Short mmCIF file of C-alpha atoms and ligand atoms in Angstrom, two decimals:
data_model
loop_
_atom_site.label_atom_id
_atom_site.label_comp_id
_atom_site.label_asym_id
_atom_site.label_seq_id
_atom_site.Cartn_x
_atom_site.Cartn_y
_atom_site.Cartn_z
CA MET A 21 -7.86 -56.73 -50.32
CA PRO A 22 -6.94 -58.79 -53.55
CA SER A 23 -3.19 -58.72 -54.27
CA HIS A 24 -3.70 -56.88 -57.57
CA ALA A 25 -5.48 -53.92 -55.83
CA PRO A 26 -3.70 -50.73 -56.54
CA GLY A 27 -3.23 -49.70 -52.95
CA PRO A 28 -3.99 -46.42 -51.20
CA PRO A 29 -3.30 -43.03 -52.93
CA ALA A 30 0.34 -42.00 -53.04
CA ALA A 31 2.69 -39.53 -54.73
CA VAL A 32 4.82 -41.24 -57.44
CA LEU A 33 8.18 -39.97 -58.60
CA CYS A 34 7.97 -39.41 -62.43
CA GLY A 35 10.89 -37.16 -63.27
CA LEU A 36 14.17 -35.73 -61.87
CA ALA A 37 17.04 -33.57 -62.85
CA GLY A 38 20.03 -31.86 -61.33
CA TRP A 39 21.87 -28.76 -62.31
CA VAL A 40 25.06 -27.05 -61.07
CA PRO A 41 26.69 -23.77 -62.23
CA SER A 42 29.60 -24.17 -64.58
CA ARG A 43 32.29 -22.60 -62.41
CA VAL A 44 34.33 -25.25 -60.69
CA VAL A 45 36.40 -24.50 -57.57
CA THR A 46 39.07 -27.12 -56.82
CA ASN A 47 40.68 -27.70 -53.37
CA ASP A 48 43.89 -26.23 -54.79
CA GLU A 49 42.20 -23.06 -55.76
CA LEU A 50 40.84 -22.74 -52.22
CA ALA A 51 44.32 -23.35 -50.79
CA GLU A 52 45.59 -20.34 -52.69
CA ARG A 53 43.52 -18.00 -50.50
CA LEU A 54 42.96 -20.18 -47.27
CA ASP A 55 45.30 -21.79 -44.84
CA THR A 56 44.38 -25.35 -45.96
CA ASP A 57 45.43 -28.00 -48.52
CA ASP A 58 44.00 -30.58 -50.87
CA ALA A 59 45.08 -33.40 -48.66
CA TRP A 60 43.36 -32.07 -45.52
CA ILE A 61 40.10 -31.34 -47.45
CA ARG A 62 40.02 -34.80 -49.14
CA THR A 63 40.86 -36.70 -45.93
CA ARG A 64 38.48 -34.80 -43.65
CA THR A 65 35.53 -34.41 -46.06
CA GLY A 66 35.96 -36.51 -49.15
CA ILE A 67 35.45 -33.40 -51.28
CA ARG A 68 37.75 -32.65 -54.23
CA ARG A 69 35.90 -29.90 -55.92
CA ARG A 70 32.59 -28.00 -55.93
CA HIS A 71 30.59 -25.68 -58.33
CA VAL A 72 29.87 -22.11 -57.35
CA VAL A 73 27.69 -19.36 -58.89
CA GLU A 74 29.10 -16.54 -61.06
CA PRO A 75 28.53 -12.91 -59.67
CA GLY A 76 24.88 -12.10 -60.22
CA GLN A 77 23.59 -15.72 -60.35
CA ALA A 78 20.97 -16.47 -57.62
CA THR A 79 19.27 -19.49 -56.20
CA SER A 80 16.19 -19.09 -58.43
CA ASP A 81 18.48 -19.21 -61.52
CA LEU A 82 19.75 -22.67 -60.46
CA ALA A 83 16.18 -23.77 -59.45
CA VAL A 84 14.77 -22.88 -62.82
CA GLU A 85 17.46 -24.82 -64.70
CA SER A 86 16.89 -28.00 -62.67
CA GLY A 87 13.12 -27.48 -62.71
CA ARG A 88 12.99 -27.15 -66.46
CA ARG A 89 15.02 -30.30 -66.94
CA ALA A 90 12.87 -32.22 -64.46
CA LEU A 91 9.67 -31.21 -66.23
CA ARG A 92 11.17 -32.31 -69.51
CA HIS A 93 12.30 -35.65 -67.99
CA ALA A 94 8.80 -36.30 -66.65
CA GLY A 95 7.31 -35.31 -70.03
CA VAL A 96 4.87 -32.79 -68.50
CA GLY A 97 4.12 -29.21 -69.17
CA SER A 98 2.22 -28.23 -66.19
CA VAL A 99 1.97 -28.85 -62.52
CA ASP A 100 -0.41 -27.74 -59.72
CA ALA A 101 2.19 -26.73 -57.24
CA VAL A 102 5.92 -25.64 -57.16
CA ILE A 103 7.76 -26.06 -53.98
CA VAL A 104 11.25 -24.61 -53.53
CA THR A 105 13.30 -25.65 -50.53
CA THR A 106 16.29 -23.46 -49.81
CA THR A 107 18.32 -21.70 -47.10
CA THR A 108 19.61 -19.10 -49.57
CA PRO A 109 16.40 -17.56 -51.04
CA ASP A 110 16.82 -14.82 -53.62
CA ARG A 111 15.57 -12.34 -51.01
CA PRO A 112 13.94 -12.49 -47.48
CA CYS A 113 10.61 -11.59 -49.12
CA PRO A 114 8.90 -12.91 -51.24
CA ALA A 115 9.41 -16.61 -51.38
CA THR A 116 11.55 -17.86 -54.32
CA ALA A 117 9.06 -20.45 -55.61
CA PRO A 118 6.56 -18.04 -57.22
CA THR A 119 9.47 -16.44 -59.23
CA VAL A 120 10.63 -19.92 -60.24
CA ALA A 121 7.11 -21.03 -61.16
CA ALA A 122 6.51 -17.90 -63.39
CA ARG A 123 9.87 -18.31 -65.11
CA LEU A 124 9.00 -21.97 -65.94
CA GLY A 125 5.79 -20.83 -67.46
CA LEU A 126 3.84 -22.19 -64.50
CA ALA A 127 2.27 -18.93 -63.25
CA GLY A 128 -1.09 -19.72 -61.67
CA ALA A 129 0.21 -22.89 -59.89
CA ALA A 130 0.49 -22.82 -55.97
CA ALA A 131 4.05 -21.92 -55.15
CA PHE A 132 5.85 -21.61 -51.77
CA ASP A 133 9.14 -22.27 -50.12
CA VAL A 134 9.94 -24.81 -47.44
CA GLY A 135 12.79 -24.18 -45.02
CA ALA A 136 14.49 -27.00 -43.12
CA VAL A 137 18.11 -26.16 -44.05
CA CYS A 138 19.91 -29.39 -45.27
CA THR A 139 16.87 -31.58 -44.46
CA GLY A 140 14.73 -29.33 -46.73
CA PHE A 141 14.40 -31.80 -49.57
CA VAL A 142 12.98 -34.60 -47.34
CA TYR A 143 10.60 -32.08 -45.67
CA GLY A 144 9.63 -30.85 -49.08
CA LEU A 145 8.93 -34.34 -50.28
CA ALA A 146 6.63 -34.98 -47.30
CA THR A 147 4.89 -31.72 -48.10
CA ALA A 148 4.42 -32.62 -51.80
CA VAL A 149 3.09 -36.04 -50.82
CA GLY A 150 0.57 -34.39 -48.43
CA LEU A 151 -0.64 -32.10 -51.26
CA ILE A 152 -1.06 -34.99 -53.67
CA THR A 153 -2.66 -37.55 -51.37
CA SER A 154 -5.10 -34.91 -49.99
CA SER A 155 -6.12 -34.22 -53.58
CA VAL A 156 -4.97 -30.59 -53.46
CA ALA A 157 -2.64 -31.21 -56.35
CA GLU A 158 -2.35 -33.85 -59.06
CA ARG A 159 1.34 -33.01 -59.88
CA VAL A 160 3.95 -31.16 -57.92
CA LEU A 161 7.39 -29.88 -58.93
CA LEU A 162 9.81 -29.89 -55.84
CA ILE A 163 13.09 -28.19 -56.12
CA GLY A 164 16.00 -28.20 -53.69
CA ALA A 165 18.33 -25.36 -54.47
CA ASP A 166 21.11 -23.54 -52.56
CA THR A 167 23.89 -21.15 -53.19
CA TYR A 168 25.88 -21.39 -50.00
CA SER A 169 28.75 -19.53 -51.68
CA THR A 170 26.62 -16.42 -51.17
CA ILE A 171 26.40 -16.69 -47.42
CA VAL A 172 29.70 -18.52 -46.38
CA ASP A 173 32.57 -16.09 -45.52
CA PRO A 174 35.12 -16.89 -48.39
CA LEU A 175 37.84 -16.68 -45.70
CA ASP A 176 36.29 -19.08 -43.27
CA ARG A 177 38.27 -22.11 -43.96
CA ALA A 178 36.11 -24.61 -42.03
CA ASN A 179 32.97 -23.76 -44.07
CA ALA A 180 34.34 -22.52 -47.38
CA ILE A 181 35.82 -26.00 -48.16
CA ILE A 182 32.59 -27.87 -47.54
CA PHE A 183 29.83 -26.09 -49.38
CA GLY A 184 28.96 -25.91 -53.13
CA ASP A 185 26.07 -24.52 -55.03
CA GLY A 186 23.51 -26.55 -56.95
CA ALA A 187 19.88 -27.58 -57.53
CA GLY A 188 18.01 -30.72 -57.95
CA ALA A 189 14.33 -31.21 -58.79
CA VAL A 190 11.75 -33.92 -58.88
CA VAL A 191 8.29 -34.16 -60.30
CA LEU A 192 5.62 -36.16 -58.35
CA ARG A 193 2.23 -37.26 -59.65
CA ALA A 194 -0.86 -38.77 -58.12
CA GLY A 195 -0.68 -42.55 -58.12
CA THR A 196 -1.08 -45.47 -55.82
CA ALA A 197 1.12 -46.89 -53.02
CA ARG A 198 2.09 -50.14 -54.72
CA GLU A 199 3.52 -48.50 -57.88
CA PRO A 200 7.32 -48.26 -58.14
CA GLY A 201 8.27 -44.61 -57.36
CA ALA A 202 5.58 -44.19 -54.66
CA VAL A 203 7.16 -42.09 -51.92
CA GLY A 204 6.75 -43.17 -48.24
CA ARG A 205 7.21 -44.09 -45.28
CA PHE A 206 8.64 -40.99 -43.58
CA ASP A 207 10.37 -40.04 -40.43
CA LEU A 208 10.74 -36.26 -39.72
CA GLY A 209 12.11 -34.65 -36.64
CA SER A 210 13.66 -31.50 -35.06
CA ASP A 211 15.45 -30.26 -31.92
CA GLY A 212 15.49 -26.39 -31.78
CA ALA A 213 17.34 -26.58 -28.50
CA HIS A 214 20.40 -26.73 -30.71
CA GLU A 215 19.38 -23.88 -33.02
CA ASP A 216 22.81 -22.21 -32.38
CA LEU A 217 24.89 -24.92 -34.02
CA ILE A 218 24.05 -23.75 -37.61
CA THR A 219 22.98 -20.12 -38.07
CA VAL A 220 23.02 -16.85 -40.04
CA ALA A 221 22.57 -14.48 -37.14
CA ALA A 222 21.57 -11.34 -38.99
CA GLY A 223 18.82 -10.48 -41.47
CA GLY A 224 15.82 -11.85 -39.52
CA SER A 225 13.34 -10.27 -37.06
CA ARG A 226 15.48 -11.16 -33.97
CA GLN A 227 18.47 -9.07 -35.18
CA ARG A 228 16.30 -6.33 -36.72
CA SER A 229 14.21 -5.75 -33.64
CA ALA A 230 17.28 -5.61 -31.47
CA GLY A 231 18.65 -2.75 -33.62
CA GLY A 232 22.24 -1.61 -33.45
CA GLU A 233 25.13 -2.34 -35.73
CA VAL A 234 25.15 -5.59 -37.72
CA ARG A 235 28.67 -7.16 -37.53
CA LEU A 236 29.88 -8.57 -40.83
CA ARG A 237 30.36 -11.94 -39.34
CA ASP A 238 26.65 -12.08 -38.35
CA ARG A 239 25.70 -11.86 -41.99
CA HIS A 240 27.67 -14.99 -42.70
CA PHE A 241 26.84 -18.64 -42.27
CA ALA A 242 28.23 -20.02 -39.05
CA MET A 243 28.55 -23.71 -38.03
CA ARG A 244 29.97 -25.46 -34.99
CA GLY A 245 31.16 -28.19 -37.38
CA ASN A 246 32.51 -30.63 -34.79
CA GLU A 247 29.28 -30.70 -32.73
CA VAL A 248 27.19 -30.75 -35.89
CA TYR A 249 29.17 -33.77 -37.07
CA ARG A 250 28.30 -35.80 -33.86
CA HIS A 251 24.63 -34.84 -34.04
CA ALA A 252 24.50 -35.68 -37.73
CA VAL A 253 25.80 -39.20 -37.27
CA THR A 254 23.51 -40.01 -34.41
CA ARG A 255 20.28 -38.37 -35.83
CA MET A 256 20.69 -39.76 -39.32
CA ALA A 257 21.13 -43.29 -38.06
CA GLU A 258 18.24 -42.99 -35.72
CA SER A 259 16.00 -41.49 -38.40
CA ALA A 260 16.95 -44.20 -40.88
CA ARG A 261 16.18 -46.90 -38.36
CA ALA A 262 12.88 -45.33 -37.36
CA THR A 263 11.75 -45.26 -41.04
CA LEU A 264 12.76 -48.83 -41.69
CA ARG A 265 10.95 -49.96 -38.51
CA ARG A 266 7.71 -48.13 -39.78
CA ALA A 267 7.86 -49.88 -43.15
CA GLY A 268 8.83 -53.34 -41.71
CA TRP A 269 12.09 -53.25 -43.60
CA THR A 270 15.45 -54.25 -42.38
CA ILE A 271 18.76 -52.72 -43.55
CA ASP A 272 19.19 -55.74 -45.90
CA ASP A 273 16.11 -54.53 -47.84
CA VAL A 274 17.95 -51.23 -48.78
CA ASP A 275 19.69 -51.43 -52.12
CA HIS A 276 20.94 -47.79 -51.94
CA PHE A 277 21.27 -45.43 -49.00
CA VAL A 278 21.01 -41.84 -50.27
CA PRO A 279 22.09 -39.51 -47.49
CA HIS A 280 22.45 -35.77 -47.53
CA GLN A 281 25.97 -35.22 -48.77
CA ALA A 282 27.33 -33.44 -45.77
CA ASN A 283 30.83 -34.94 -45.48
CA LEU A 284 31.88 -38.36 -46.74
CA ARG A 285 33.10 -39.40 -43.26
CA ILE A 286 29.63 -38.66 -41.92
CA LEU A 287 28.04 -40.80 -44.65
CA HIS A 288 30.35 -43.69 -44.01
CA SER A 289 29.95 -43.52 -40.19
CA VAL A 290 26.12 -43.57 -40.56
CA ALA A 291 26.37 -46.52 -43.11
CA ASP A 292 28.63 -48.36 -40.55
CA ASP A 293 26.31 -47.64 -37.64
CA LEU A 294 23.36 -49.07 -39.67
CA GLY A 295 25.40 -52.12 -40.68
CA LEU A 296 25.10 -51.21 -44.33
CA PRO A 297 28.04 -52.06 -46.70
CA ARG A 298 29.61 -48.72 -47.82
CA GLU A 299 29.16 -49.54 -51.43
CA ARG A 300 25.47 -49.23 -50.99
CA CYS A 301 25.86 -45.59 -49.89
CA VAL A 302 25.32 -43.17 -52.82
CA ALA A 303 28.02 -40.47 -52.67
CA ASN A 304 28.76 -37.58 -54.98
CA VAL A 305 30.09 -35.19 -52.40
CA ASP A 306 33.52 -35.56 -53.96
CA CYS A 307 32.26 -33.63 -57.18
CA VAL A 308 29.80 -31.15 -55.69
CA GLY A 309 30.54 -30.66 -51.96
CA ASN A 310 27.64 -30.16 -49.59
CA THR A 311 24.91 -28.52 -51.59
CA GLY A 312 22.46 -28.09 -48.77
CA ALA A 313 18.79 -28.76 -49.92
CA ALA A 314 19.99 -29.71 -53.38
CA SER A 315 22.19 -32.52 -52.18
CA ILE A 316 19.82 -35.52 -52.21
CA PRO A 317 18.14 -34.84 -55.47
CA LEU A 318 21.55 -34.05 -57.14
CA ALA A 319 22.94 -37.36 -55.71
CA LEU A 320 19.88 -39.09 -57.13
CA ALA A 321 20.24 -37.53 -60.56
CA ASP A 322 24.02 -38.35 -60.63
CA ALA A 323 23.25 -42.00 -59.72
CA ALA A 324 20.32 -42.42 -62.07
CA ALA A 325 22.44 -40.88 -64.98
CA ARG A 326 25.19 -43.43 -64.28
CA GLN A 327 22.56 -46.06 -64.02
CA ALA A 328 23.92 -46.97 -60.66
CA ILE A 329 20.25 -46.95 -59.56
CA ARG A 330 17.92 -49.23 -61.58
CA PRO A 331 14.23 -49.75 -61.73
CA GLY A 332 12.88 -51.73 -58.74
CA ASP A 333 15.90 -50.86 -56.51
CA ARG A 334 14.86 -49.86 -52.94
CA LEU A 335 16.07 -46.56 -51.74
CA LEU A 336 16.44 -44.99 -48.20
CA LEU A 337 16.90 -41.20 -48.20
CA THR A 338 18.09 -39.56 -45.07
CA ALA A 339 18.95 -35.96 -44.34
CA PHE A 340 20.14 -33.82 -41.49
CA GLY A 341 20.50 -30.07 -41.08
CA GLY A 342 20.27 -26.83 -39.12
CA GLY A 343 17.38 -26.39 -36.74
CA LEU A 344 18.36 -29.04 -35.93
CA THR A 345 16.23 -31.09 -38.31
CA TRP A 346 16.36 -34.52 -39.70
CA GLY A 347 14.18 -36.83 -41.88
CA SER A 348 14.10 -39.96 -43.95
CA CYS A 349 11.90 -41.62 -46.46
CA LEU A 350 11.70 -44.78 -48.66
CA LEU A 351 10.89 -45.44 -52.27
CA ALA A 352 11.34 -48.08 -54.91
CA TRP A 353 12.97 -46.62 -58.05
CA PRO A 354 10.51 -46.33 -60.98
CA GLU A 355 10.96 -47.04 -64.58
CA LEU A 356 12.23 -43.72 -65.96
CA PRO A 357 14.25 -42.61 -69.03
CA VAL A 358 17.96 -42.30 -68.03
CA PRO A 359 18.43 -38.56 -67.21
CA ALA A 360 21.15 -36.36 -68.48
CA HIS A 361 24.19 -36.17 -66.19
CA PRO A 362 24.10 -32.93 -64.20
CA TYR A 363 27.84 -32.32 -64.41
CA ASP A 364 31.14 -33.89 -65.59
CA ARG A 365 32.30 -36.28 -62.89
CA GLY A 366 35.99 -35.78 -63.87
CA GLU A 367 38.50 -38.53 -64.13
CA GLU A 368 38.67 -39.79 -60.55
CA PRO A 369 36.23 -42.50 -59.33
CA THR A 370 33.78 -41.78 -56.54
CA PRO A 371 35.56 -42.34 -53.27
O1 UT7 B 419 24.96 -29.97 -43.94
C1 UT7 B 419 24.41 -30.05 -42.78
C2 UT7 B 419 25.25 -30.19 -41.54
N1 UT7 B 419 26.69 -30.03 -41.76
C3 UT7 B 419 27.51 -31.06 -41.49
O2 UT7 B 419 27.02 -32.11 -41.33
C4 UT7 B 419 29.01 -30.75 -41.43
C5 UT7 B 419 29.57 -31.33 -40.20
N2 UT7 B 419 30.91 -31.08 -39.84
C6 UT7 B 419 32.04 -31.41 -40.62
O3 UT7 B 419 31.90 -31.82 -41.69
C7 UT7 B 419 33.32 -31.20 -40.02
O4 UT7 B 419 33.23 -30.87 -38.70
C8 UT7 B 419 34.28 -30.09 -40.73
C9 UT7 B 419 34.74 -30.69 -42.10
C10 UT7 B 419 33.54 -28.83 -40.80
C11 UT7 B 419 35.53 -29.91 -39.91
O5 UT7 B 419 36.21 -31.16 -39.79
P1 UT7 B 419 36.70 -31.68 -38.39
O6 UT7 B 419 37.36 -32.91 -38.66
O7 UT7 B 419 35.47 -31.72 -37.49
O8 UT7 B 419 37.72 -30.55 -37.87
P2 UT7 B 419 37.65 -29.65 -36.57
O9 UT7 B 419 36.61 -28.58 -36.67
O10 UT7 B 419 37.59 -30.57 -35.36
O11 UT7 B 419 39.03 -29.01 -36.60
C12 UT7 B 419 40.27 -29.80 -36.44
C13 UT7 B 419 41.46 -28.91 -36.77
C14 UT7 B 419 41.45 -27.60 -36.08
O12 UT7 B 419 42.77 -27.24 -35.77
P3 UT7 B 419 43.36 -27.44 -34.31
O13 UT7 B 419 42.44 -26.64 -33.41
O14 UT7 B 419 43.20 -28.93 -33.96
O15 UT7 B 419 44.75 -26.92 -34.42
C15 UT7 B 419 40.92 -26.67 -37.14
O16 UT7 B 419 41.34 -25.33 -37.00
O17 UT7 B 419 41.50 -28.71 -38.26
C16 UT7 B 419 41.59 -27.37 -38.32
N3 UT7 B 419 40.85 -26.94 -39.57
C17 UT7 B 419 41.40 -26.96 -40.80
N4 UT7 B 419 42.70 -27.22 -41.19
C18 UT7 B 419 43.06 -27.17 -42.51
C19 UT7 B 419 39.56 -26.67 -39.79
N5 UT7 B 419 39.33 -26.45 -41.07
C20 UT7 B 419 40.46 -26.59 -41.77
C21 UT7 B 419 40.87 -26.60 -43.08
N6 UT7 B 419 42.13 -26.82 -43.42
N7 UT7 B 419 40.01 -26.20 -44.15
#
């Protein structure tokens, strides 16, 4: 094939945006109601604040805000499919995506949710790429949105300190594999033998068919943090390596590692394991906490707005979450207008 050939069909990133609710919760505010303190939270997680929804605000509200901004950033008025990836849908039924699509004036487009907990954005990307490369869709809006504050027990000090609410969205269009912004290679995986490490026990068919009283704690998010931590480091490093291998890249080819923002210590451990200098690890967990399926697009929107990521830079995205699930993918950053910053970073630098 001549070198100027456009390459096989691919999905190309052409717009992105992040959005967080305006209410900020600092570590000091959490310490007023929980047996914790700012120093513990910063040292163990790297988090100094997070954004949370106001009463009555739901996941679709955040998804709509980020989706509208991503469409504007891409300069497009319509898409063929809307995918929302979330662990905190507005309701168990129906899916959140059709509501979001209708509110964005996109009624008529295919719309469905993807669930892979904190790996949802990478699974959603793979799904969007599949729709585009199989010619089912020309353009897809993918939104990662979560409101963990609605499922975490506010008195659970281990989890209440980590999670924040937010949404991030990308627009993908049909293009070719050699264009900057073309998404691929992927690695996706799961291990359901560890399903009990991250759960919301009540609200599904397992609990409903068993009948009986539902304990309040079963309605809340539960995580065996320490075990999850160990799996996260191992699986993220393995997934990153598998993806690089498939693409014929080495770690030196990666300009920016954009991991799911679980906990700064996890991100640094994975970077160290991969032999990647920590400065190449994109981190915004200090400002927004762990925002679940929103975390990678929010981190991308933050870095793009700060112009820390530039056209042509090569990115490795890696996520890990409940299921267990994990996944990675590669892309070269396209030429895009600088997006608006999704939140005020405050005065302190990124750790
Ligand atoms: O998003 C997808 C997946 N999620 C993750 O990747 C999160 C992974 N896990 C984590 O980030 C960490 O495990 C946590 C931040 C949740 C917890 O940090 P840790 O360093 O693993 O703490 P630990 O659970 O081992 O607890 C150590 C100690 C315990 O006290 P004792 O038993 O040693 O006396 C906890 O009770 O720290 C205590 N502790 C706290 N102390 C002050 C737990 N939470 C807090 C807290 N403030 N907020």
